[in-house]
Amino acid sequence: MGIRMTTSYSEIQATIRAKKERAEMLTIRALAYLGEQCVIEARNRSQEESWIDQTGNLRSSIGYVISHNGRIVQISDFQQVKNGSKGKQTGMDLAKELVQQYTNDYVLVVVAGMNYAEYVEAMDNKVVLASAELFAKKELPIMMEKLKTQLAK
């Protein structure tokens, strides 16, 4: 007695494609959530906790980009603060540039795009992205476990 296939090949392909698209959507959603939380961690603190905005460029340059296999799939809004239009554009440009260095798999890049961001953290002892990085390192494993659970359903 042999085994006979009763499901069409096209149905099998459609099911596999749907599962793959669902996995991609859930992964991007999880990374976007993490990116948004990192941006909130970096931007939404009082000036006593972070730094004093003069132009708004540094805070405006904070955002994220997500790519999948080298293709950008989501960009945060890089919300402009005060007159920080230069910061908004600089942050977006830097994030797009950095994400292009990674052509395999999913990538989340969170940036503070102004060239003096590192100086503010080092010299003024203010937190720009350091707390967001610590937050991401803590939350990513938890989010990946949740994602695995969602994908198993």
PDB file of C-alpha atoms in Angstrom:
ATOM      1  CA  MET A   1       0.000   0.000   0.000  1.00  0.00           C
ATOM      2  CA  GLY A   2       1.530   3.320  -1.075  1.00  0.00           C
ATOM      3  CA  ILE A   3       1.125   6.861   0.127  1.00  0.00           C
ATOM      4  CA  ARG A   4      -0.874   9.147  -2.071  1.00  0.00           C
ATOM      5  CA  MET A   5      -0.814  12.939  -1.917  1.00  0.00           C
ATOM      6  CA  THR A   6      -4.307  14.419  -1.717  1.00  0.00           C
ATOM      7  CA  THR A   7      -3.341  18.037  -1.116  1.00  0.00           C
ATOM      8  CA  SER A   8      -2.320  19.969  -4.180  1.00  0.00           C
ATOM      9  CA  TYR A   9       1.202  21.302  -4.472  1.00  0.00           C
ATOM     10  CA  SER A  10      -0.164  24.855  -4.836  1.00  0.00           C
ATOM     11  CA  GLU A  11      -2.054  24.543  -1.523  1.00  0.00           C
ATOM     12  CA  ILE A  12       1.117  23.409   0.227  1.00  0.00           C
ATOM     13  CA  GLN A  13       3.062  26.312  -1.278  1.00  0.00           C
ATOM     14  CA  ALA A  14       0.332  28.786  -0.275  1.00  0.00           C
ATOM     15  CA  THR A  15       0.359  27.514   3.315  1.00  0.00           C
ATOM     16  CA  ILE A  16       4.152  27.759   3.531  1.00  0.00           C
ATOM     17  CA  ARG A  17       4.073  31.267   2.031  1.00  0.00           C
ATOM     18  CA  ALA A  18       1.375  32.382   4.516  1.00  0.00           C
ATOM     19  CA  LYS A  19       3.362  31.024   7.482  1.00  0.00           C
ATOM     20  CA  LYS A  20       6.512  32.757   6.238  1.00  0.00           C
ATOM     21  CA  GLU A  21       4.699  36.086   5.783  1.00  0.00           C
ATOM     22  CA  ARG A  22       3.206  35.784   9.273  1.00  0.00           C
ATOM     23  CA  ALA A  23       6.648  35.094  10.755  1.00  0.00           C
ATOM     24  CA  GLU A  24       8.093  38.128   8.952  1.00  0.00           C
ATOM     25  CA  MET A  25       5.246  40.378  10.074  1.00  0.00           C
ATOM     26  CA  LEU A  26       5.520  39.287  13.719  1.00  0.00           C
ATOM     27  CA  THR A  27       9.311  39.672  13.702  1.00  0.00           C
ATOM     28  CA  ILE A  28       9.151  43.175  12.227  1.00  0.00           C
ATOM     29  CA  ARG A  29       6.407  44.118  14.684  1.00  0.00           C
ATOM     30  CA  ALA A  30       8.523  42.896  17.626  1.00  0.00           C
ATOM     31  CA  LEU A  31      11.601  44.779  16.417  1.00  0.00           C
ATOM     32  CA  ALA A  32       9.546  47.931  15.813  1.00  0.00           C
ATOM     33  CA  TYR A  33       8.167  47.731  19.335  1.00  0.00           C
ATOM     34  CA  LEU A  34      11.681  47.357  20.727  1.00  0.00           C
ATOM     35  CA  GLY A  35      12.886  50.241  18.551  1.00  0.00           C
ATOM     36  CA  GLU A  36      10.055  52.487  19.759  1.00  0.00           C
ATOM     37  CA  GLN A  37      10.793  51.610  23.377  1.00  0.00           C
ATOM     38  CA  CYS A  38      14.478  52.424  22.859  1.00  0.00           C
ATOM     39  CA  VAL A  39      13.589  55.776  21.289  1.00  0.00           C
ATOM     40  CA  ILE A  40      11.281  56.562  24.207  1.00  0.00           C
ATOM     41  CA  GLU A  41      14.035  55.589  26.651  1.00  0.00           C
ATOM     42  CA  ALA A  42      16.502  57.899  24.906  1.00  0.00           C
ATOM     43  CA  ARG A  43      14.287  60.883  24.097  1.00  0.00           C
ATOM     44  CA  ASN A  44      11.571  61.179  26.691  1.00  0.00           C
ATOM     45  CA  ARG A  45      13.474  62.144  29.797  1.00  0.00           C
ATOM     46  CA  SER A  46      13.713  65.459  31.547  1.00  0.00           C
ATOM     47  CA  GLN A  47      16.677  67.687  30.815  1.00  0.00           C
ATOM     48  CA  GLU A  48      18.004  66.948  34.299  1.00  0.00           C
ATOM     49  CA  GLU A  49      18.049  63.238  33.450  1.00  0.00           C
ATOM     50  CA  SER A  50      19.448  63.715  29.963  1.00  0.00           C
ATOM     51  CA  TRP A  51      20.763  66.926  28.410  1.00  0.00           C
ATOM     52  CA  ILE A  52      19.621  70.481  27.841  1.00  0.00           C
ATOM     53  CA  ASP A  53      18.157  70.977  24.388  1.00  0.00           C
ATOM     54  CA  GLN A  54      19.519  74.063  22.712  1.00  0.00           C
ATOM     55  CA  THR A  55      18.633  73.455  19.059  1.00  0.00           C
ATOM     56  CA  GLY A  56      16.649  70.225  19.371  1.00  0.00           C
ATOM     57  CA  ASN A  57      18.931  68.545  16.827  1.00  0.00           C
ATOM     58  CA  LEU A  58      20.296  65.824  19.125  1.00  0.00           C
ATOM     59  CA  ARG A  59      16.876  64.720  20.376  1.00  0.00           C
ATOM     60  CA  SER A  60      15.498  64.958  16.811  1.00  0.00           C
ATOM     61  CA  SER A  61      18.296  62.715  15.519  1.00  0.00           C
ATOM     62  CA  ILE A  62      17.189  59.751  17.660  1.00  0.00           C
ATOM     63  CA  GLY A  63      15.269  57.022  15.874  1.00  0.00           C
ATOM     64  CA  TYR A  64      15.526  53.578  14.333  1.00  0.00           C
ATOM     65  CA  VAL A  65      15.495  51.624  11.082  1.00  0.00           C
ATOM     66  CA  ILE A  66      14.605  47.959  10.564  1.00  0.00           C
ATOM     67  CA  SER A  67      15.844  45.956   7.601  1.00  0.00           C
ATOM     68  CA  HIS A  68      15.370  42.398   6.426  1.00  0.00           C
ATOM     69  CA  ASN A  69      18.037  40.851   4.223  1.00  0.00           C
ATOM     70  CA  GLY A  70      19.388  44.290   3.327  1.00  0.00           C
ATOM     71  CA  ARG A  71      16.007  45.839   2.467  1.00  0.00           C
ATOM     72  CA  ILE A  72      14.662  48.599   4.717  1.00  0.00           C
ATOM     73  CA  VAL A  73      11.205  47.590   5.936  1.00  0.00           C
ATOM     74  CA  GLN A  74      10.492  50.261   8.556  1.00  0.00           C
ATOM     75  CA  ILE A  75      11.805  53.673   9.587  1.00  0.00           C
ATOM     76  CA  SER A  76      10.798  55.523  12.736  1.00  0.00           C
ATOM     77  CA  ASP A  77       9.496  59.048  12.398  1.00  0.00           C
ATOM     78  CA  PHE A  78      12.582  60.815  13.854  1.00  0.00           C
ATOM     79  CA  GLN A  79      10.213  63.315  15.422  1.00  0.00           C
ATOM     80  CA  GLN A  80      11.500  66.871  15.205  1.00  0.00           C
ATOM     81  CA  VAL A  81      12.052  68.731  18.483  1.00  0.00           C
ATOM     82  CA  LYS A  82      12.243  72.543  18.514  1.00  0.00           C
ATOM     83  CA  ASN A  83      14.083  73.657  15.351  1.00  0.00           C
ATOM     84  CA  GLY A  84      15.880  70.333  14.994  1.00  0.00           C
ATOM     85  CA  SER A  85      15.165  69.653  11.314  1.00  0.00           C
ATOM     86  CA  LYS A  86      18.884  69.099  10.689  1.00  0.00           C
ATOM     87  CA  GLY A  87      18.962  66.495  13.462  1.00  0.00           C
ATOM     88  CA  LYS A  88      15.937  64.699  12.080  1.00  0.00           C
ATOM     89  CA  GLN A  89      17.505  64.347   8.622  1.00  0.00           C
ATOM     90  CA  THR A  90      20.983  63.533   9.966  1.00  0.00           C
ATOM     91  CA  GLY A  91      19.611  60.792  12.202  1.00  0.00           C
ATOM     92  CA  MET A  92      17.572  59.250   9.411  1.00  0.00           C
ATOM     93  CA  ASP A  93      20.519  59.355   7.000  1.00  0.00           C
ATOM     94  CA  LEU A  94      22.877  57.751   9.527  1.00  0.00           C
ATOM     95  CA  ALA A  95      20.418  54.987  10.391  1.00  0.00           C
ATOM     96  CA  LYS A  96      19.901  54.181   6.700  1.00  0.00           C
ATOM     97  CA  GLU A  97      23.658  54.160   6.129  1.00  0.00           C
ATOM     98  CA  LEU A  98      24.377  51.880   9.091  1.00  0.00           C
ATOM     99  CA  VAL A  99      21.623  49.402   8.315  1.00  0.00           C
ATOM    100  CA  GLN A 100      23.058  48.865   4.808  1.00  0.00           C
ATOM    101  CA  GLN A 101      26.106  47.227   6.409  1.00  0.00           C
ATOM    102  CA  TYR A 102      23.902  44.258   7.325  1.00  0.00           C
ATOM    103  CA  THR A 103      22.553  42.313   4.363  1.00  0.00           C
ATOM    104  CA  ASN A 104      21.475  39.104   6.086  1.00  0.00           C
ATOM    105  CA  ASP A 105      18.570  38.503   8.428  1.00  0.00           C
ATOM    106  CA  TYR A 106      16.661  41.079  10.468  1.00  0.00           C
ATOM    107  CA  VAL A 107      18.411  44.175  11.794  1.00  0.00           C
ATOM    108  CA  LEU A 108      17.286  46.917  14.159  1.00  0.00           C
ATOM    109  CA  VAL A 109      19.536  49.992  14.226  1.00  0.00           C
ATOM    110  CA  VAL A 110      18.848  52.692  16.822  1.00  0.00           C
ATOM    111  CA  VAL A 111      20.825  55.919  16.422  1.00  0.00           C
ATOM    112  CA  ALA A 112      21.489  59.342  17.811  1.00  0.00           C
ATOM    113  CA  GLY A 113      22.638  60.840  14.543  1.00  0.00           C
ATOM    114  CA  MET A 114      24.349  64.042  15.596  1.00  0.00           C
ATOM    115  CA  ASN A 115      28.129  63.743  15.584  1.00  0.00           C
ATOM    116  CA  TYR A 116      28.358  65.167  19.102  1.00  0.00           C
ATOM    117  CA  ALA A 117      26.067  62.581  20.758  1.00  0.00           C
ATOM    118  CA  GLU A 118      28.999  60.531  22.010  1.00  0.00           C
ATOM    119  CA  TYR A 119      30.670  63.677  23.334  1.00  0.00           C
ATOM    120  CA  VAL A 120      27.557  64.607  25.327  1.00  0.00           C
ATOM    121  CA  GLU A 121      27.572  61.165  26.944  1.00  0.00           C
ATOM    122  CA  ALA A 122      31.316  61.113  27.620  1.00  0.00           C
ATOM    123  CA  MET A 123      32.100  64.690  28.592  1.00  0.00           C
ATOM    124  CA  ASP A 124      28.871  65.965  30.055  1.00  0.00           C
ATOM    125  CA  ASN A 125      28.090  62.629  31.745  1.00  0.00           C
ATOM    126  CA  LYS A 126      24.608  62.690  30.245  1.00  0.00           C
ATOM    127  CA  VAL A 127      22.789  59.675  28.872  1.00  0.00           C
ATOM    128  CA  VAL A 128      21.966  59.779  25.162  1.00  0.00           C
ATOM    129  CA  LEU A 129      21.733  56.161  23.946  1.00  0.00           C
ATOM    130  CA  ALA A 130      23.438  54.212  26.747  1.00  0.00           C
ATOM    131  CA  SER A 131      20.222  53.543  28.662  1.00  0.00           C
ATOM    132  CA  ALA A 132      18.424  52.568  25.454  1.00  0.00           C
ATOM    133  CA  GLU A 133      21.191  50.079  24.667  1.00  0.00           C
ATOM    134  CA  LEU A 134      20.961  48.550  28.143  1.00  0.00           C
ATOM    135  CA  PHE A 135      17.184  48.395  27.796  1.00  0.00           C
ATOM    136  CA  ALA A 136      17.448  46.625  24.421  1.00  0.00           C
ATOM    137  CA  LYS A 137      19.974  44.089  25.722  1.00  0.00           C
ATOM    138  CA  LYS A 138      17.642  43.270  28.606  1.00  0.00           C
ATOM    139  CA  GLU A 139      14.415  43.167  26.588  1.00  0.00           C
ATOM    140  CA  LEU A 140      15.534  41.455  23.377  1.00  0.00           C
ATOM    141  CA  PRO A 141      15.826  37.925  24.837  1.00  0.00           C
ATOM    142  CA  ILE A 142      12.398  38.294  26.455  1.00  0.00           C
ATOM    143  CA  MET A 143      10.881  39.525  23.199  1.00  0.00           C
ATOM    144  CA  MET A 144      12.475  36.690  21.233  1.00  0.00           C
ATOM    145  CA  GLU A 145      10.930  34.124  23.587  1.00  0.00           C
ATOM    146  CA  LYS A 146       7.520  35.767  23.158  1.00  0.00           C
ATOM    147  CA  LEU A 147       8.036  35.752  19.396  1.00  0.00           C
ATOM    148  CA  LYS A 148       8.886  32.033  19.424  1.00  0.00           C
ATOM    149  CA  THR A 149       5.673  31.370  21.340  1.00  0.00           C
ATOM    150  CA  GLN A 150       3.636  33.408  18.857  1.00  0.00           C
ATOM    151  CA  LEU A 151       5.211  31.646  15.889  1.00  0.00           C
ATOM    152  CA  ALA A 152       4.488  28.225  17.366  1.00  0.00           C
ATOM    153  CA  LYS A 153       0.736  28.928  17.327  1.00  0.00           C
TER     154      LYS A 153
END
